[in-house]
CSV table of C-alpha atoms in Angstrom, one decimal:
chain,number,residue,atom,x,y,z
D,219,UNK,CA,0.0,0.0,0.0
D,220,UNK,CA,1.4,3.8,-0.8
D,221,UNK,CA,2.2,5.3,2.7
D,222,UNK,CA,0.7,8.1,2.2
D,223,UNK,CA,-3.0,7.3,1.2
D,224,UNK,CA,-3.8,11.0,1.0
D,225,UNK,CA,-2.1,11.1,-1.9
D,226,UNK,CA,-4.1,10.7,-5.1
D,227,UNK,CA,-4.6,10.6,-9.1
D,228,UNK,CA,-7.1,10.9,-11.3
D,229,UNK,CA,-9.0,8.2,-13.1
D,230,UNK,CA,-9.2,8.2,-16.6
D,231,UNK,CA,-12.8,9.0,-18.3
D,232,UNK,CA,-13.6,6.2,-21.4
D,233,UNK,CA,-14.1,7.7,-24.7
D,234,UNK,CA,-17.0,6.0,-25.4
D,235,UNK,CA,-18.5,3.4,-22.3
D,236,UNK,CA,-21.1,3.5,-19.2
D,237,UNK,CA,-21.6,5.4,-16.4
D,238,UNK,CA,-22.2,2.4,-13.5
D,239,UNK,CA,-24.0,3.5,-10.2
D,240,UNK,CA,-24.0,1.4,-7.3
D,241,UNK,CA,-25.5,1.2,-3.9
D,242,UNK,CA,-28.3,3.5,-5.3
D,243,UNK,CA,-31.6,3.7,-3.6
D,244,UNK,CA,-35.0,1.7,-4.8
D,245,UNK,CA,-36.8,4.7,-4.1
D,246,UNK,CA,-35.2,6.5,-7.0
D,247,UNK,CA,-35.4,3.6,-9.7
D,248,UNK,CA,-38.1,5.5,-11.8
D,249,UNK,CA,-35.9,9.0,-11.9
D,250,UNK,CA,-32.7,6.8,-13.2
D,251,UNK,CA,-34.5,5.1,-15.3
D,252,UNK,CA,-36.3,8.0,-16.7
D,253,UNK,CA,-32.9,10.1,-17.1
D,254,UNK,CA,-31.3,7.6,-19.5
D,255,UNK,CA,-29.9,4.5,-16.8
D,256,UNK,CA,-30.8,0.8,-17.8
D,257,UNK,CA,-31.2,-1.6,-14.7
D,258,UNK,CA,-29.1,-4.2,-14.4
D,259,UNK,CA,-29.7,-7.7,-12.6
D,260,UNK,CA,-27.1,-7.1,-10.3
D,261,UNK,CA,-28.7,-4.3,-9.1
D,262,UNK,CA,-26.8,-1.4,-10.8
D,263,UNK,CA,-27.4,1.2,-13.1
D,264,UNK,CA,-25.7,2.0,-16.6
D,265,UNK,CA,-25.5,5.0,-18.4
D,266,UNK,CA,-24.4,4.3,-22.2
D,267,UNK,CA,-22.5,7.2,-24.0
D,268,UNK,CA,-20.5,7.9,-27.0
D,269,UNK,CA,-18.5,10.6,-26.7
D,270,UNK,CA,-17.1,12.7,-23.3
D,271,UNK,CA,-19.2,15.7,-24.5
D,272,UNK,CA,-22.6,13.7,-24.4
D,273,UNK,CA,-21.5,12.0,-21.0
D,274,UNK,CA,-20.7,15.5,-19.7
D,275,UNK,CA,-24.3,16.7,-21.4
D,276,UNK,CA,-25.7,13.6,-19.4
D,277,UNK,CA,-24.2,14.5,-16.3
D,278,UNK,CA,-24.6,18.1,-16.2
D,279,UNK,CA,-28.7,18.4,-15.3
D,280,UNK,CA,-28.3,15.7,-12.7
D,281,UNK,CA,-25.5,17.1,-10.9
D,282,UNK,CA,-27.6,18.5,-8.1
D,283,UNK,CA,-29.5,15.4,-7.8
D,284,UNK,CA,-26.2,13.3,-6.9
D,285,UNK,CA,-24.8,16.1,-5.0
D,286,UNK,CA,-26.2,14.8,-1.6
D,287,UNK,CA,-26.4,11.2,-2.9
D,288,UNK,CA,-23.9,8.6,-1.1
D,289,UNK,CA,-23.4,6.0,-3.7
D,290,UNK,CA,-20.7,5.0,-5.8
D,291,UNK,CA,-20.3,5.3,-9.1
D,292,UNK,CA,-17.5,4.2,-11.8
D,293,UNK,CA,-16.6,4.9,-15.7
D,294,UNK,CA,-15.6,2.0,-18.1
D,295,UNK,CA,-15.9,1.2,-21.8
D,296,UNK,CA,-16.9,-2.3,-21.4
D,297,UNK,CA,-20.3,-3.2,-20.0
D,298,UNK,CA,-18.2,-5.4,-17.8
D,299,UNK,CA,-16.2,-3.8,-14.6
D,300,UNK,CA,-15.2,-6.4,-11.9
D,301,UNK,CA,-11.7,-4.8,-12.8
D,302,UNK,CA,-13.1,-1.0,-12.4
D,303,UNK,CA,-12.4,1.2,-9.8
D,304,UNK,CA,-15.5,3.0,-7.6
D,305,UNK,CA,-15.5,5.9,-6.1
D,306,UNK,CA,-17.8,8.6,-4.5
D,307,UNK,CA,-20.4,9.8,-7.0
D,308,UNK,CA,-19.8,13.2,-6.5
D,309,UNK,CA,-16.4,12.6,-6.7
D,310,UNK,CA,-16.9,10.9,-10.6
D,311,UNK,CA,-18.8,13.7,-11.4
D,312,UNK,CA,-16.5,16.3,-10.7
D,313,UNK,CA,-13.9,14.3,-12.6
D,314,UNK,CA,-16.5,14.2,-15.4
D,315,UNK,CA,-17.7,18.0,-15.9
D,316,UNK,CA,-14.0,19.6,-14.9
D,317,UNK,CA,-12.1,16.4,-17.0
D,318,UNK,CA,-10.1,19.8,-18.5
D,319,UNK,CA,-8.8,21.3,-15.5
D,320,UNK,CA,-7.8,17.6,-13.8
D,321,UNK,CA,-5.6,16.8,-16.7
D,322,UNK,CA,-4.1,20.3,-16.3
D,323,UNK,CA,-3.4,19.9,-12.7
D,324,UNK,CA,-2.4,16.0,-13.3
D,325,UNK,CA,0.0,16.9,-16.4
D,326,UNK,CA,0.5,20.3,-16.9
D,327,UNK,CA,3.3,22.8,-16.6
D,328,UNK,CA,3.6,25.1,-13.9
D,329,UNK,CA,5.2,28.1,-12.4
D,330,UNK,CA,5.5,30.7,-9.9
D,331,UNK,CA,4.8,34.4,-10.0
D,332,UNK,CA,6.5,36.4,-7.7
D,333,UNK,CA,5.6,39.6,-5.0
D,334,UNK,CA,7.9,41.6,-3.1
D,335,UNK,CA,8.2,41.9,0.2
D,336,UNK,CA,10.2,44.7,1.9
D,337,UNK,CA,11.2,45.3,5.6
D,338,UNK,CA,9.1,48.0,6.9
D,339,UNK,CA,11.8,50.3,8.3
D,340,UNK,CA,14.4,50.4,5.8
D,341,UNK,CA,12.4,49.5,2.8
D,342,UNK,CA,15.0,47.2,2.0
D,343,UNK,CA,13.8,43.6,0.0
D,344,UNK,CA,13.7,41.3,2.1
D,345,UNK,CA,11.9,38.3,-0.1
D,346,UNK,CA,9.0,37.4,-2.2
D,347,UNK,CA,5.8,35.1,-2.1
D,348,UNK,CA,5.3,32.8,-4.7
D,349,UNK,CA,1.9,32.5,-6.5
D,350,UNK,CA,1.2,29.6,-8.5
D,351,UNK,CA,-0.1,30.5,-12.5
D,352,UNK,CA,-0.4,27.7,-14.8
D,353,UNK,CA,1.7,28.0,-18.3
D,354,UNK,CA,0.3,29.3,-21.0
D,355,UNK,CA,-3.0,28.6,-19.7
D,356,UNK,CA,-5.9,31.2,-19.1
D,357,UNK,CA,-7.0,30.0,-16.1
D,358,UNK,CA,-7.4,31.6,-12.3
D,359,UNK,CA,-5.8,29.9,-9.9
D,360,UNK,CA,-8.8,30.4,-8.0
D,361,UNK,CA,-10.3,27.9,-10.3
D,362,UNK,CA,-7.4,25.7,-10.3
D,363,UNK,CA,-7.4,25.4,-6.3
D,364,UNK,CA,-11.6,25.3,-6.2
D,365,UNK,CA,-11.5,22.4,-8.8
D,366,UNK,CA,-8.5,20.4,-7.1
D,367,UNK,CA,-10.8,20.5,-4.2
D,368,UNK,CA,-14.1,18.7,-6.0
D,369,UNK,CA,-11.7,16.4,-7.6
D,370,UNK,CA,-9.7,15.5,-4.3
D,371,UNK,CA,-6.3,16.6,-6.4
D,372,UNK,CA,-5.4,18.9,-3.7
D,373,UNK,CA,-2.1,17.1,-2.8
D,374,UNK,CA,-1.0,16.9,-6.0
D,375,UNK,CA,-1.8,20.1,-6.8
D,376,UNK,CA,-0.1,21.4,-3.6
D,377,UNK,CA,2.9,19.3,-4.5
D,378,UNK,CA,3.3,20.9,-7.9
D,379,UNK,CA,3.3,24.3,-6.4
D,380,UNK,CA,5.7,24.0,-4.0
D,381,UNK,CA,8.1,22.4,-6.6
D,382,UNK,CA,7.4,25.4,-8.8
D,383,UNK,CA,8.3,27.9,-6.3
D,384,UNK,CA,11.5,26.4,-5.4
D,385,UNK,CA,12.3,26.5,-8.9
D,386,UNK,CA,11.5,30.1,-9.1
D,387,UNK,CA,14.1,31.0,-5.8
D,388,UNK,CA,16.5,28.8,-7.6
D,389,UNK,CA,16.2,30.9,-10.9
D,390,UNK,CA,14.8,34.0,-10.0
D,391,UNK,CA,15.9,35.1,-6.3
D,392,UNK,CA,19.5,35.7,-5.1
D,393,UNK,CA,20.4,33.5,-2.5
D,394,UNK,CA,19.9,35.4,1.0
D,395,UNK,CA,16.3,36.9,-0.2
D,396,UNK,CA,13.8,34.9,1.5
D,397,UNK,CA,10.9,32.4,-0.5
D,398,UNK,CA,7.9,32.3,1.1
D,399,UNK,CA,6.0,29.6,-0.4
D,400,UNK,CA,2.0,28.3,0.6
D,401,UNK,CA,1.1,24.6,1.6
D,402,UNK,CA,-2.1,22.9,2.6
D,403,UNK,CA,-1.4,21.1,5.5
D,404,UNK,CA,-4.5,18.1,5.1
D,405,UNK,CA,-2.3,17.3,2.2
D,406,UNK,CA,0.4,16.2,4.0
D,407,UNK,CA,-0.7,12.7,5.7
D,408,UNK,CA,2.8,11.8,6.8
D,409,UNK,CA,5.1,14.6,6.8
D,410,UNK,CA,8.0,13.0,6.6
D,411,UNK,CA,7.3,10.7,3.4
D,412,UNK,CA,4.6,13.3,2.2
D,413,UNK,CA,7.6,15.9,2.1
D,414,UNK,CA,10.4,14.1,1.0
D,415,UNK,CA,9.7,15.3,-2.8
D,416,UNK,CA,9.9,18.8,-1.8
D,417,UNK,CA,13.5,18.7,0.2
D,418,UNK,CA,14.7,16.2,-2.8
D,419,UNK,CA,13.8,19.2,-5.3
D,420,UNK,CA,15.2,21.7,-2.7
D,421,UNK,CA,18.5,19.8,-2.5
D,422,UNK,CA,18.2,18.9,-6.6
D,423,UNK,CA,18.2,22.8,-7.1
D,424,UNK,CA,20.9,23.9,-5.0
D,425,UNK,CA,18.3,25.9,-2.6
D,426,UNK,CA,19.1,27.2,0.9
D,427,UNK,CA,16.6,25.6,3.2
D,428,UNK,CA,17.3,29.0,5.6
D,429,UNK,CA,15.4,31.0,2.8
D,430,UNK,CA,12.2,29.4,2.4
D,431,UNK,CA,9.5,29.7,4.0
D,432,UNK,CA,6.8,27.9,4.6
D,433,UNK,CA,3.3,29.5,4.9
D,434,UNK,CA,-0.1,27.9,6.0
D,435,UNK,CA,-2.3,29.1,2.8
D,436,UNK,CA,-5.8,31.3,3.6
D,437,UNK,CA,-8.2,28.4,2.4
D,438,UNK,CA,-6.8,25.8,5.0
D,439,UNK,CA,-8.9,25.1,8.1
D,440,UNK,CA,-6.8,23.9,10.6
D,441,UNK,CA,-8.8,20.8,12.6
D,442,UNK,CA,-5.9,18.9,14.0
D,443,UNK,CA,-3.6,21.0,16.0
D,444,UNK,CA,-1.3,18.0,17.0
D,445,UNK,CA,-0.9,17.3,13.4
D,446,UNK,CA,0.1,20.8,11.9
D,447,UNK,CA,2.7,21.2,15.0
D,448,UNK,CA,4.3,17.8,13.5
D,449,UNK,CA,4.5,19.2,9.6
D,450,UNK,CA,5.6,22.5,11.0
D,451,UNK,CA,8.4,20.9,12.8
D,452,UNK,CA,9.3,18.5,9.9
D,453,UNK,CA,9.9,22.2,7.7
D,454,UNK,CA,12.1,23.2,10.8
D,455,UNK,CA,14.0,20.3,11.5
D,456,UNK,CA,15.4,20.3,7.5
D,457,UNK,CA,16.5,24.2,8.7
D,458,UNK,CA,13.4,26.3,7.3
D,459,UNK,CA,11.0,28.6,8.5
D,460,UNK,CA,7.5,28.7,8.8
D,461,UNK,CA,4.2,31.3,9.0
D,462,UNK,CA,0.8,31.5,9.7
D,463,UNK,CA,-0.9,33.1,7.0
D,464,UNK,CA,-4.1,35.3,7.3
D,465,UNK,CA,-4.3,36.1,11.1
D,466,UNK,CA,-8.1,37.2,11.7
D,467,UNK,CA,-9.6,35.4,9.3
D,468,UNK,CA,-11.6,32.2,9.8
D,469,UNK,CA,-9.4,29.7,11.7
D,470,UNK,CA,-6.0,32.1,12.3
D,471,UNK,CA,-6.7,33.4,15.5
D,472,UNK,CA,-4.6,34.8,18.4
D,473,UNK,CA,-5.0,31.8,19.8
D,474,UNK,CA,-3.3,29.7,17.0
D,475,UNK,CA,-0.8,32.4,17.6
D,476,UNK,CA,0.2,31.1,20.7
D,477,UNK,CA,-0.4,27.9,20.2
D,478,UNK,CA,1.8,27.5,17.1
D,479,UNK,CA,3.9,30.3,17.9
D,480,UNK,CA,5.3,30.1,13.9
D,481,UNK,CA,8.5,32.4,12.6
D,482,UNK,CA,6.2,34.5,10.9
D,483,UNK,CA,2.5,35.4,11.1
D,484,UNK,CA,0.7,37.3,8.1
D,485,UNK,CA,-1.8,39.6,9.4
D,486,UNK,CA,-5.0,39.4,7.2
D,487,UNK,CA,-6.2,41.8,4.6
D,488,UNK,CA,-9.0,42.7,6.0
D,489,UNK,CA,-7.2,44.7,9.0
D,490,UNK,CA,-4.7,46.2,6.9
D,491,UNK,CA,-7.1,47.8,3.9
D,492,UNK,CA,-7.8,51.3,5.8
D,493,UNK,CA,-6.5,50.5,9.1
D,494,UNK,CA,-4.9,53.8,9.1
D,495,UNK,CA,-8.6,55.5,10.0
D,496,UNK,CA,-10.0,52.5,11.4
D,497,UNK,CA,-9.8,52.4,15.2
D,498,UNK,CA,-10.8,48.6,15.5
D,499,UNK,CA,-8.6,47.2,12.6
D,500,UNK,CA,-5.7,49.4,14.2
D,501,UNK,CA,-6.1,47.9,18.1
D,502,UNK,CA,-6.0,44.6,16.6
D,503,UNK,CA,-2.8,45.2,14.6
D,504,UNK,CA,-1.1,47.1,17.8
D,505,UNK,CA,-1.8,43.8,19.7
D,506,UNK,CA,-0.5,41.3,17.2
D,507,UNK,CA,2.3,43.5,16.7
D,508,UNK,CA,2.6,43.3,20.7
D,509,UNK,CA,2.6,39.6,21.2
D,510,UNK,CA,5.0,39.3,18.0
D,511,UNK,CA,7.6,41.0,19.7
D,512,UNK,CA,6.5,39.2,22.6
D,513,UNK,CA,6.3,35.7,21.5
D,514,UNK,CA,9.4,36.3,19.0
D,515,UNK,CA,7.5,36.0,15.7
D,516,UNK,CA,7.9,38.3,13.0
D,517,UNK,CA,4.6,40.3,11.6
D,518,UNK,CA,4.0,41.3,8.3
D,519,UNK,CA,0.9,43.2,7.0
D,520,UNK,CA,-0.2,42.1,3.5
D,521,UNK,CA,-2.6,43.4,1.1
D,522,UNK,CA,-1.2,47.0,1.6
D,523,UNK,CA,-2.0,49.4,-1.0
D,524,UNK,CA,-1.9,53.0,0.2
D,525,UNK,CA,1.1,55.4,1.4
D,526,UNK,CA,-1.5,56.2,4.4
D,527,UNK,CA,-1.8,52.7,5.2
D,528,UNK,CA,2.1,51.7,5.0
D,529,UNK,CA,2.9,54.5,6.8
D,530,UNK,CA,0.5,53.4,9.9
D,531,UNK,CA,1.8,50.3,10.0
D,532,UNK,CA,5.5,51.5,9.9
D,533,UNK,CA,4.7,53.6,12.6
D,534,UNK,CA,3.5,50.3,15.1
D,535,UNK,CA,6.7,48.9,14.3
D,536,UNK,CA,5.6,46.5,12.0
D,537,UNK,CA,8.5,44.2,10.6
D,538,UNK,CA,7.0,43.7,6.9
D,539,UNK,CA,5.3,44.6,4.1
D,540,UNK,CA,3.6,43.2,1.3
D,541,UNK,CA,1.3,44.3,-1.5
D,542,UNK,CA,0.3,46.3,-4.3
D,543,UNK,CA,1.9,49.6,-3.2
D,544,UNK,CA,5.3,47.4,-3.3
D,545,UNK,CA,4.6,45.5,-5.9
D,546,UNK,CA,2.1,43.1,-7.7
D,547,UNK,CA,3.1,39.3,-8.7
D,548,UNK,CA,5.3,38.3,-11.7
D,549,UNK,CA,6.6,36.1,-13.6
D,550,UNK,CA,9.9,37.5,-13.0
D,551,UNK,CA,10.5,39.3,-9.6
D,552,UNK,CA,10.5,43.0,-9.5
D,553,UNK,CA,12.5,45.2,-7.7
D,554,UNK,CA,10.3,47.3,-5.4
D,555,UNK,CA,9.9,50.8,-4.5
D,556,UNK,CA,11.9,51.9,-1.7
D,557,UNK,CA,9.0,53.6,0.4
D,558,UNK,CA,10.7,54.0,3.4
D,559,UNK,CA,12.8,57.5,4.5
């Protein structure tokens, strides 16, 4: 058995075949039956197709039927499948209406764009976050993320970008300018198999581990404390650093401050846009400034886009900066600004 069983691949989708549900409900004989399924003696039901557009055509309308639906379902070109695999129905249906996007995130070609970030004192670079764009593709990486979610590709997804960004430092950043790079945690079931591909491609590029770091990403929700200390301490162990991205939002609380007490903490977007004039959004940077210094952890504010807000937050003795003011991602890094006097 692989020893990671988080890890996963997609299935390939038949040209031409059946759609087989199984475990389905009595109850809803008449609907599948009605909606283009034979019934089958052994108590499943086909859908014939000829072509991946009709099956997706097929599919599409009864989508929101299967959502809530626990059966299993598989895709084959033969009518028979003792050797086909089954999974979750929604999860063959996902597969089936974003086949495009899976192949992209299974075989496709990516790489990192890059955003400055500067110490907020001296204005001086300090390093840059990388942001994974596929190539030569016109997709969001919004969409990319979203789909690897309904498909469950999220760890190889999540693989793919962090081998991307170290790629990027390797080509792109001077050695001594720091790599902060983002990683879903629930992707990583052991971290110590589950990360050996990213310090083989660290060591394969000639990367310092002491400039990455390694950053918690905004969409994670972090259920298993015990389990993100381990994968945190993994990153440390092989000499890099780590940050909590997003404080504020959703799951990043002060409380996860303390409790994973990370190198870096990212304070969220939300309290930096305005927090100039905004006596709430400027209490709670003052405090997690406070319990930075406090604690040891270095803050930076990100999603900064005015003079009035950079200069606030240079003021509180903020340790770094990040946004649009200093510079907007890249496929190339760009030398920012120097804002600060």
């Amino acid at each position: 058995m692989h020893p990671c069983s988080f890890c996963y691949q997609s299935f390939p989708i038949s040209p031409a075949g059946f759609l087989t549900l199984k475990n389905t409900d009595s109850a809803y004989m008449s609907f599948l039956e009605s909606s283009g399924f034979t019934f089958k003696a052994d108590g499943s039901f086909h859908l014939a197709y000829s072509t991946k557009h009709e099956l997706k055509e097929k599919i599409l309308p009864l989508a929101p039927f299967f959502a809530d639906k626990p059966w299993l379902a598989a895709i084959h070109s033969g009518m028979k499948e003792e050797k086909t695999s089954f999974h979750d129905l929604q999860l063959v249906c996902a597969h089936i209406l974003n086949e495009e996007t899976v192949h992209l995130i299974q075989n496709g070609t990516f790489v990192s764009h890059l955003q400055p970030i500067i110490h907020a004192q001296s204005g001086r670079l300090y390093g840059y976050e990388s942001l994974l764009r596929a190539m030569d593709q016109e997709i969001s990486p919004y969409r990319l993320f979203q789909t690897a979610v309904e498909t469950n590709m999220q760890s190889v997804l999540d693989k793919k970008a962090r081998e991307a960004a170290i790629k990027a430092k390797a080509s792109h950043i001077p050695a001594g300018i720091k790599s902060f790079i983002n990683f879903l945690p629930s992707t990583i079931y052991n971290p110590e198999y589950c990360l050996k591909h990213t310090f083989d491609i660290v060591k394969k590029y000639g990367v310092s581990p002491q400039d990455l770091v390694f950053e918690v990403v905004e969409t994670e929700k972090i259920e298993d404390v015990v389990h993100l200390k381990k994968v945190l301490n993994v990153y440390r162990e092989n000499g890099m650093k780590v940050a909590l991205d997003d404080l504020g939002a959703g799951y990043a609380t002060l409380d996860m401050l303390h409790e994973l007490q990370p190198d870096y903490v990212k304070i969220d977007r939300h309290y930096i846009s305005n927090c100039h004039s905004d006596t709430e959004k400027q209490a709670f940077v003052s405090n997690v400034i406070a319990i930075g210094k406090k604690l040891g952890i270095q803050v930076l504010g990100e999603g900064v886009e005015t003079e009035e807000e950079f200069a606030f937050l240079r003021e509180k003795g903020i340790d770094f900066i990040q946004g649009y003011l200093i510079g907007k991602p890249s496929a190339k890094p760009v030398i920012p600004m120097i804002l600060a006097g």
